[in-house]
mmCIF file of N, CA and C in Angstrom:
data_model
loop_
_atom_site.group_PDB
_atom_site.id
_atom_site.type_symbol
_atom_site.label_atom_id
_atom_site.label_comp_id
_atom_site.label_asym_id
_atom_site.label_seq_id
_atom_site.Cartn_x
_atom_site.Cartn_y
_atom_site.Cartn_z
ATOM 1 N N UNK F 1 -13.404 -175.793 137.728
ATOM 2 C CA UNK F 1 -14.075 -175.485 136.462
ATOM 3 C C UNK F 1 -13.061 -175.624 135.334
ATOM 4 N N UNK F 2 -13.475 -176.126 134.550
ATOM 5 C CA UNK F 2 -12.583 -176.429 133.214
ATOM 6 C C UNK F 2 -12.301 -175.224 132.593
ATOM 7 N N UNK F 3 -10.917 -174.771 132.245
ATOM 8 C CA UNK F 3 -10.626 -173.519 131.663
ATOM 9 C C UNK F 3 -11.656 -173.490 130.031
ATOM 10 N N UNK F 4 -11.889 -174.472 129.324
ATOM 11 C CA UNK F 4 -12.881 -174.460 128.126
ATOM 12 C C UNK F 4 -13.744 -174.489 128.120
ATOM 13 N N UNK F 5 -14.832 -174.216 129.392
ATOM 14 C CA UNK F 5 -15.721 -174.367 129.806
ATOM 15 C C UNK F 5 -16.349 -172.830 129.041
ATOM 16 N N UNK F 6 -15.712 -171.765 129.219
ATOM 17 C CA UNK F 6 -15.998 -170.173 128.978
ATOM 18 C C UNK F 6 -16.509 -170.292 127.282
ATOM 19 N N UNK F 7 -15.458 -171.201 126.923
ATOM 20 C CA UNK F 7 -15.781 -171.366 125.510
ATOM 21 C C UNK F 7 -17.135 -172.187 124.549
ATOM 22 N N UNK F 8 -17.200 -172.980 125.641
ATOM 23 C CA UNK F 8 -18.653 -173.557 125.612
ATOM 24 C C UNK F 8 -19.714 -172.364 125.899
ATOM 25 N N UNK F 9 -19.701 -171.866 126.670
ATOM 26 C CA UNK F 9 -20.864 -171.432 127.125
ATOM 27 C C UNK F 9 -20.942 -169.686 126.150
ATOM 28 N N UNK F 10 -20.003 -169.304 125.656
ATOM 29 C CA UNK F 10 -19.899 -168.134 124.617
ATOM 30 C C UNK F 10 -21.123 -168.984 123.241
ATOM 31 N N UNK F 11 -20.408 -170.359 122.594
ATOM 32 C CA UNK F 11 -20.438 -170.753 121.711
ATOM 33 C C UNK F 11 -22.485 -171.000 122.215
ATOM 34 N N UNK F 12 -22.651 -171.349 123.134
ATOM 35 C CA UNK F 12 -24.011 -171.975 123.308
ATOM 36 C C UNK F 12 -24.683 -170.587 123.210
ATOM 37 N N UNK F 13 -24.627 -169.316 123.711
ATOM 38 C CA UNK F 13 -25.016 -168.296 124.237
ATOM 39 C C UNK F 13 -25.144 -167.860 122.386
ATOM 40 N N UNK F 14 -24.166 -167.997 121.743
ATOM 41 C CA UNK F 14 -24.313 -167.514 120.112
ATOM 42 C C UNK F 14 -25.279 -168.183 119.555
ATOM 43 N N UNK F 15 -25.080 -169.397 119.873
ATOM 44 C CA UNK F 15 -26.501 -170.270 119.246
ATOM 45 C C UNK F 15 -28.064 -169.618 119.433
ATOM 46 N N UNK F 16 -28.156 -169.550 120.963
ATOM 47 C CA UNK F 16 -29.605 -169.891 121.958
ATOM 48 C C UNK F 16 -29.960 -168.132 120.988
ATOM 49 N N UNK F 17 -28.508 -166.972 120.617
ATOM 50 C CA UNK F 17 -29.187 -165.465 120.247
ATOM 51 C C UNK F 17 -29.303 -166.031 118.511
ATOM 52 N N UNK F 18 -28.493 -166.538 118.167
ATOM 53 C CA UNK F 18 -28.965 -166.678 116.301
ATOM 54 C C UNK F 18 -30.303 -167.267 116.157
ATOM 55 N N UNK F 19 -30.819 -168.147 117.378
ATOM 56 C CA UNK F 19 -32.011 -169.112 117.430
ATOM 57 C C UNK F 19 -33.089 -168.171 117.454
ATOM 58 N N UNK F 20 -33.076 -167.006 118.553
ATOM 59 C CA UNK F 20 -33.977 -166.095 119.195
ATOM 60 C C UNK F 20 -34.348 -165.269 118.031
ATOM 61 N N UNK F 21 -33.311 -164.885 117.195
ATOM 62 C CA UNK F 21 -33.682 -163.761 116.504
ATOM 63 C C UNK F 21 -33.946 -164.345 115.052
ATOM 64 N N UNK F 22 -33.493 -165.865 114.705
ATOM 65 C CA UNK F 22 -34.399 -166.377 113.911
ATOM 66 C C UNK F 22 -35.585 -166.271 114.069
ATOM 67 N N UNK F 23 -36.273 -166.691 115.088
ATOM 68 C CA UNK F 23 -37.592 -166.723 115.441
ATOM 69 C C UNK F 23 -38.526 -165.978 115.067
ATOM 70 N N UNK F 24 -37.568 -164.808 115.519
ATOM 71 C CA UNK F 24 -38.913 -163.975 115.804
ATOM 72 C C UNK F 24 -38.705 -163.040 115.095
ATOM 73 N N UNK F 25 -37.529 -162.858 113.993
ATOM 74 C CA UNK F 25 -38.078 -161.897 112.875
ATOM 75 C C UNK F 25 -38.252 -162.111 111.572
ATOM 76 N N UNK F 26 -38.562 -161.079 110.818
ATOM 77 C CA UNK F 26 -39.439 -161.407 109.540
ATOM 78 C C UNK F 26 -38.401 -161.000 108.408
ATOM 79 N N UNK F 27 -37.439 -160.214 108.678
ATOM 80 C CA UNK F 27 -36.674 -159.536 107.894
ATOM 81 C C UNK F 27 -35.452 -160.600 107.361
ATOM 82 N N UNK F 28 -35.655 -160.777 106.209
ATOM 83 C CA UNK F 28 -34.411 -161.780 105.324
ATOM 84 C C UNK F 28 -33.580 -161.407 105.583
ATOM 85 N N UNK F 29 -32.742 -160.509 105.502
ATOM 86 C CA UNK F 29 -31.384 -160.180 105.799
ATOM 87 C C UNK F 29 -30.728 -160.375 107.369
ATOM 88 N N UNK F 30 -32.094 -159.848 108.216
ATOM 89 C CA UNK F 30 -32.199 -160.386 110.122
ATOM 90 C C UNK F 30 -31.759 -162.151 109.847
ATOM 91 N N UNK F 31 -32.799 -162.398 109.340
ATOM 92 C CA UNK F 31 -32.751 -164.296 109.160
ATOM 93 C C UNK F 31 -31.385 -164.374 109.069
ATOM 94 N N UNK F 32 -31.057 -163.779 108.062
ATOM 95 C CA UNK F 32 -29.391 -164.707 107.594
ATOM 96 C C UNK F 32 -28.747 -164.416 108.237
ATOM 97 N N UNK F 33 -28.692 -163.380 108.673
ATOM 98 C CA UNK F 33 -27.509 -162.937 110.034
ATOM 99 C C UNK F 33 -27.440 -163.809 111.086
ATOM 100 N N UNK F 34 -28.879 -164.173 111.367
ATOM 101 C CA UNK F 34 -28.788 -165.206 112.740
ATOM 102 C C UNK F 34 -28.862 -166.707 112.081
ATOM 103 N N UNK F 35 -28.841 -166.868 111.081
ATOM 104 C CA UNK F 35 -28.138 -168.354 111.240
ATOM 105 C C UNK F 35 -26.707 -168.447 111.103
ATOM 106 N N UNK F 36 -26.025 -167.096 110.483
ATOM 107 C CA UNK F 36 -24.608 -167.140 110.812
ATOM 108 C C UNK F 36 -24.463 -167.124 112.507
ATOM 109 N N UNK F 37 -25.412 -166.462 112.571
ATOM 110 C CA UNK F 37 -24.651 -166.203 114.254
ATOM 111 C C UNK F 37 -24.649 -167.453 114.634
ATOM 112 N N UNK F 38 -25.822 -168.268 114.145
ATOM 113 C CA UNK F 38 -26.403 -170.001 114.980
ATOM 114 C C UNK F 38 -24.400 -170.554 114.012
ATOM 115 N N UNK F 39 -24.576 -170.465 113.090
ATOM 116 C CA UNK F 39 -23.546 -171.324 112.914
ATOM 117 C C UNK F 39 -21.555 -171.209 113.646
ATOM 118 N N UNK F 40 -21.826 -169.747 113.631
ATOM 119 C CA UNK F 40 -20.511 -169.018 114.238
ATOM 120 C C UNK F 40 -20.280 -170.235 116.145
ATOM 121 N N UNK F 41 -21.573 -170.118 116.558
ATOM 122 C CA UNK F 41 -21.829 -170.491 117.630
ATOM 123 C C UNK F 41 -21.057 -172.102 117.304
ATOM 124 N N UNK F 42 -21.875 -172.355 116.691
ATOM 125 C CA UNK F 42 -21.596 -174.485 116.556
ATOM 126 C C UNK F 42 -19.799 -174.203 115.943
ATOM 127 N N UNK F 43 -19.584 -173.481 115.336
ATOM 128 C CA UNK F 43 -18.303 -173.531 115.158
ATOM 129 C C UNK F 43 -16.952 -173.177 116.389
ATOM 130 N N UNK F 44 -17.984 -172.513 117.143
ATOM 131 C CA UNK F 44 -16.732 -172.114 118.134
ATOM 132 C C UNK F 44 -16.762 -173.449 119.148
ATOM 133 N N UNK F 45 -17.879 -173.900 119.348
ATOM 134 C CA UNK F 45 -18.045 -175.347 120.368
ATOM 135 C C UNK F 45 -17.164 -176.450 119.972
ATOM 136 N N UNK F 46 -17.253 -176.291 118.534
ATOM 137 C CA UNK F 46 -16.602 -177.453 117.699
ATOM 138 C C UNK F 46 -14.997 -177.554 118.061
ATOM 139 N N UNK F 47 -14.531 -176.328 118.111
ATOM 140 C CA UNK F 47 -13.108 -175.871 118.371
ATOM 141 C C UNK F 47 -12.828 -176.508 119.947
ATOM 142 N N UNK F 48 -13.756 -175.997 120.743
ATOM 143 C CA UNK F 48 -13.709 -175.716 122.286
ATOM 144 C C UNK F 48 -13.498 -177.333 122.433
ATOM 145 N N UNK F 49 -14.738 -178.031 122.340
ATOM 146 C CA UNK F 49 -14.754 -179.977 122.235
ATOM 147 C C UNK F 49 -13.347 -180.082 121.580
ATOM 148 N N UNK F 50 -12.903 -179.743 120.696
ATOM 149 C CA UNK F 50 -11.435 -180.741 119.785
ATOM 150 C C UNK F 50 -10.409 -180.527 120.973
ATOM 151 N N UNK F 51 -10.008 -178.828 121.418
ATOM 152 C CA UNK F 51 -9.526 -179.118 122.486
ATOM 153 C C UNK F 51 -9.457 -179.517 123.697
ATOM 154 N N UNK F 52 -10.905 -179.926 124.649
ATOM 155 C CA UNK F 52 -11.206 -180.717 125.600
ATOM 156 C C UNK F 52 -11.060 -182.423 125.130
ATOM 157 N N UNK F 53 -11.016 -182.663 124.444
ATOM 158 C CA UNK F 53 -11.115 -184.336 124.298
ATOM 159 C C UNK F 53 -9.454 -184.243 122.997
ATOM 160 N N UNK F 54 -8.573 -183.073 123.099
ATOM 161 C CA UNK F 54 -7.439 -183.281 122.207
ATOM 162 C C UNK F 54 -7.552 -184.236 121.155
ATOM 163 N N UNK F 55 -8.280 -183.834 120.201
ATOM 164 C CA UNK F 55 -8.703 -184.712 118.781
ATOM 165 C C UNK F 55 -7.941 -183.248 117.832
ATOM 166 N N UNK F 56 -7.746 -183.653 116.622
ATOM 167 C CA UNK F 56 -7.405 -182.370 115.708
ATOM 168 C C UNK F 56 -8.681 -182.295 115.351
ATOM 169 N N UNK F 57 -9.367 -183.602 115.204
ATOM 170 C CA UNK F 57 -10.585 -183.541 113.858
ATOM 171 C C UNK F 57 -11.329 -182.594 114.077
ATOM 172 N N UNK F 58 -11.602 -181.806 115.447
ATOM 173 C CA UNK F 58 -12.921 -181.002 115.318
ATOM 174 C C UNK F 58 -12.335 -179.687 114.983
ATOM 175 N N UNK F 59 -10.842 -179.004 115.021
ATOM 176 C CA UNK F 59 -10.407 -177.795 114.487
ATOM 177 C C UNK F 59 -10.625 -177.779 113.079
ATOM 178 N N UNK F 60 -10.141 -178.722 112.605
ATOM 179 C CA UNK F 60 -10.157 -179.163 110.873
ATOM 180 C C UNK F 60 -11.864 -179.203 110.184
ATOM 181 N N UNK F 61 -12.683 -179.831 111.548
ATOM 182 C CA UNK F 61 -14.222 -180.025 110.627
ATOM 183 C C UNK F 61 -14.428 -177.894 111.456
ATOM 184 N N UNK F 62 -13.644 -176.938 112.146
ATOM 185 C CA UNK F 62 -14.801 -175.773 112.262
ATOM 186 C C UNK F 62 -13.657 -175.323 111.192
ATOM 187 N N UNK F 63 -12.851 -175.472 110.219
ATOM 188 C CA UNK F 63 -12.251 -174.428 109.057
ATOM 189 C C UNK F 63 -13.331 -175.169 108.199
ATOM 190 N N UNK F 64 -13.329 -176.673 107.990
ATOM 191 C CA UNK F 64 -14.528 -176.806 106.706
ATOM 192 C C UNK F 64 -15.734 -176.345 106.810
ATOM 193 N N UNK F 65 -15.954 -176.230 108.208
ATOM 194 C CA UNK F 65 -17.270 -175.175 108.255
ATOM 195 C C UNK F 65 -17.430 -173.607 108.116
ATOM 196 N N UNK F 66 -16.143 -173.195 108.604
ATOM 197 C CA UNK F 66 -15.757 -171.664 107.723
ATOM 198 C C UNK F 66 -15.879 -172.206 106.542
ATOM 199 N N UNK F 67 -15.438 -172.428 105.515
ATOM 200 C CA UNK F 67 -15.802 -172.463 104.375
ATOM 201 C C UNK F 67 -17.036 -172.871 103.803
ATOM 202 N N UNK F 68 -17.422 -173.380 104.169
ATOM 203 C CA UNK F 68 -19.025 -174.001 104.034
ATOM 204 C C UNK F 68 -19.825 -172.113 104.070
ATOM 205 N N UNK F 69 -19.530 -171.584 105.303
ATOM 206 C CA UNK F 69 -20.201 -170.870 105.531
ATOM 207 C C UNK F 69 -20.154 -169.623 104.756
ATOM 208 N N UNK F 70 -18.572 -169.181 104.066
ATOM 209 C CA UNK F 70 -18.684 -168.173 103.106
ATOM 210 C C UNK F 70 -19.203 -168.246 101.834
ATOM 211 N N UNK F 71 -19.255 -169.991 101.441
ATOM 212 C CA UNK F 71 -19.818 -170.077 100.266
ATOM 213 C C UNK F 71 -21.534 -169.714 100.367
ATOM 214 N N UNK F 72 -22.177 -170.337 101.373
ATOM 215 C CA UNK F 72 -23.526 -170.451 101.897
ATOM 216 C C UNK F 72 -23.483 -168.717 102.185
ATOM 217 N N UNK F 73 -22.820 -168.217 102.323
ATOM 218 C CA UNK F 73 -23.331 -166.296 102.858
ATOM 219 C C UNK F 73 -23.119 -165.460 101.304
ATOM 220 N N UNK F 74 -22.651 -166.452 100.194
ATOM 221 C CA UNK F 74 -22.434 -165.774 99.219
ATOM 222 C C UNK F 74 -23.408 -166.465 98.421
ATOM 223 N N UNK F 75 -24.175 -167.422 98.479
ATOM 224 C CA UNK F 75 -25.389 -167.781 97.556
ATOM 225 C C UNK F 75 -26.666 -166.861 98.109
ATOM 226 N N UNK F 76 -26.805 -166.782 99.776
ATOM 227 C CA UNK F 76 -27.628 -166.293 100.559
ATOM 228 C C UNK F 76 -27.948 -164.966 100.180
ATOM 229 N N UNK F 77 -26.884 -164.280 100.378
ATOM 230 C CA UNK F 77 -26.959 -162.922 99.456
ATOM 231 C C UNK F 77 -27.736 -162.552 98.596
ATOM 232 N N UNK F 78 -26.840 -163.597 97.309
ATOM 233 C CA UNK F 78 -26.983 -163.353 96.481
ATOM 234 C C UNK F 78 -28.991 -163.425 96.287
ATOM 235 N N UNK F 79 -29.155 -164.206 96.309
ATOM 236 C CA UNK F 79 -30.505 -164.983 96.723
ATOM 237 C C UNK F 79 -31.854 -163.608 97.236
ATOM 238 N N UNK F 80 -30.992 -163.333 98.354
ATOM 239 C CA UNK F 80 -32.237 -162.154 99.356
ATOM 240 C C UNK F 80 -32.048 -160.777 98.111
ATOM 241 N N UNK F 81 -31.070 -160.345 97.081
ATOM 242 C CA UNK F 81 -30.758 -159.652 96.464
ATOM 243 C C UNK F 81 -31.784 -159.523 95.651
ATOM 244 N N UNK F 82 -31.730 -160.656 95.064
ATOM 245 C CA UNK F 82 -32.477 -161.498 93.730
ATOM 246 C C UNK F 82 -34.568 -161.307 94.050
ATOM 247 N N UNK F 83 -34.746 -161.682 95.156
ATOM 248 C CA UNK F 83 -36.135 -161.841 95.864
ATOM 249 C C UNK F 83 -36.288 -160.347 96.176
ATOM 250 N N UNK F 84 -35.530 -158.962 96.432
ATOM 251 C CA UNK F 84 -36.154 -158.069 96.986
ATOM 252 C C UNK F 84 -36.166 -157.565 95.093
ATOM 253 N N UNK F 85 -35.364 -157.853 94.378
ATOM 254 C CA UNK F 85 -36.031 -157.249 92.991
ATOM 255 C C UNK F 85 -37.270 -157.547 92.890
ATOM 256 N N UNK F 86 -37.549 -158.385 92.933
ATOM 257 C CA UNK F 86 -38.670 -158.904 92.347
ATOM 258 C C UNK F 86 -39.776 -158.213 92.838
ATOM 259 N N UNK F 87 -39.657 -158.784 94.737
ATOM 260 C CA UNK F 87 -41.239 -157.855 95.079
ATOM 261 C C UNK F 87 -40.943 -156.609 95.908
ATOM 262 N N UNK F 88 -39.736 -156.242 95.667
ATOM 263 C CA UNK F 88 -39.681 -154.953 96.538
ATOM 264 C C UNK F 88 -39.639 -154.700 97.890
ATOM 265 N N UNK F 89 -39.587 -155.831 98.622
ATOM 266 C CA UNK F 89 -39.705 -155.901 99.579
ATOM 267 C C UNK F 89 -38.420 -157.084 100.717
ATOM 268 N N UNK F 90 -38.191 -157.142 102.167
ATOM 269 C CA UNK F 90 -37.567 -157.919 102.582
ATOM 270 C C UNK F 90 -38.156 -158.731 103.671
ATOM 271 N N UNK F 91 -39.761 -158.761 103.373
ATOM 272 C CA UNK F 91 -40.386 -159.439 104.571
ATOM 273 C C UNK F 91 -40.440 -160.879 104.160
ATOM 274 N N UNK F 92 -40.494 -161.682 105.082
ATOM 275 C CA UNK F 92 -40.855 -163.250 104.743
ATOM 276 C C UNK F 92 -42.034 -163.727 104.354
ATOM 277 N N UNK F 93 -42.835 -162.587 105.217
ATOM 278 C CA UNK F 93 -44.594 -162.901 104.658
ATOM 279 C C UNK F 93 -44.604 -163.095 103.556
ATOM 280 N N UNK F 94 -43.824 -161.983 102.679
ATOM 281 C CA UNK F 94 -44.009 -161.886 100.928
ATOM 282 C C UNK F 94 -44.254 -162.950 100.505
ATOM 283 N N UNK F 95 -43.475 -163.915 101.091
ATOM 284 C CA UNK F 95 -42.724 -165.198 100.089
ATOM 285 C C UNK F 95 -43.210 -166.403 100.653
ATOM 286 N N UNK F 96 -44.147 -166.236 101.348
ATOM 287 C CA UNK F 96 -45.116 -167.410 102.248
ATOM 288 C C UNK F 96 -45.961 -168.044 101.114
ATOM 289 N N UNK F 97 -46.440 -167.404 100.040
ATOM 290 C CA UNK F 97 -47.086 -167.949 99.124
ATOM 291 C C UNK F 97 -46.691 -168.319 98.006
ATOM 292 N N UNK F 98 -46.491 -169.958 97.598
ATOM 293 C CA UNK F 98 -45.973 -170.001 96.587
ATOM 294 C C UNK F 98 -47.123 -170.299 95.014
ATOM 295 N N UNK F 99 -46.636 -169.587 94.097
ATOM 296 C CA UNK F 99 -47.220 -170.017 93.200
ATOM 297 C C UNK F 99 -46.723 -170.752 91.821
ATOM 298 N N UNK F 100 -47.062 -171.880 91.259
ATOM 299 C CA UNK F 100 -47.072 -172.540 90.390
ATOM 300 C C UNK F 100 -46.526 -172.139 89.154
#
């Protein structure tokens, strides 16, 4: 068994739970958490692959994706902040209807 193998299967296991709990909840702040988790996941694989196939490029593309991701958790925020003024609320239903 490939010693990076553990690292794959952490990184897939983060995905398959950010995926799950996208799914199936309603709560904005739940949402964003699990696409960090979905992305935390693709970032650790990214690492795990650069060192199975010894490339630098994929350590270098999971820091541009750390960064990607604090900017994206600081608009996100800001964003779910902005939407619970408005209707008071943090369900997704709210915001299922758009109006003109």
């Amino acid at each position: 068994m490939n010693p990076l193998s553990g690292y794959i299967v952490v990184g897939a296991i983060l995905f398959a739970l950010g995926l799950v709990g996208f799914m199936s909840r309603r709560n904005l702040i739940v949402i964003f958490l699990s696409t960090e988790v979905m992305f935390q996941g693709v970032v650790i694989n990214a690492v795990a692959f650069s060192r199975l196939h010894e490339h630098l490029e994929g350590q270098v593309f999971a820091l541009f994706l750390l960064v990607i991701a604090a900017v994206e958790a600081g608009l996100a925020l800001g964003m779910v902040v902005l939407l619970y003024r408005r209707r008071g609320t943090l369900d997704a239903e709210a915001w299922s209807l758009m109006r003109g």
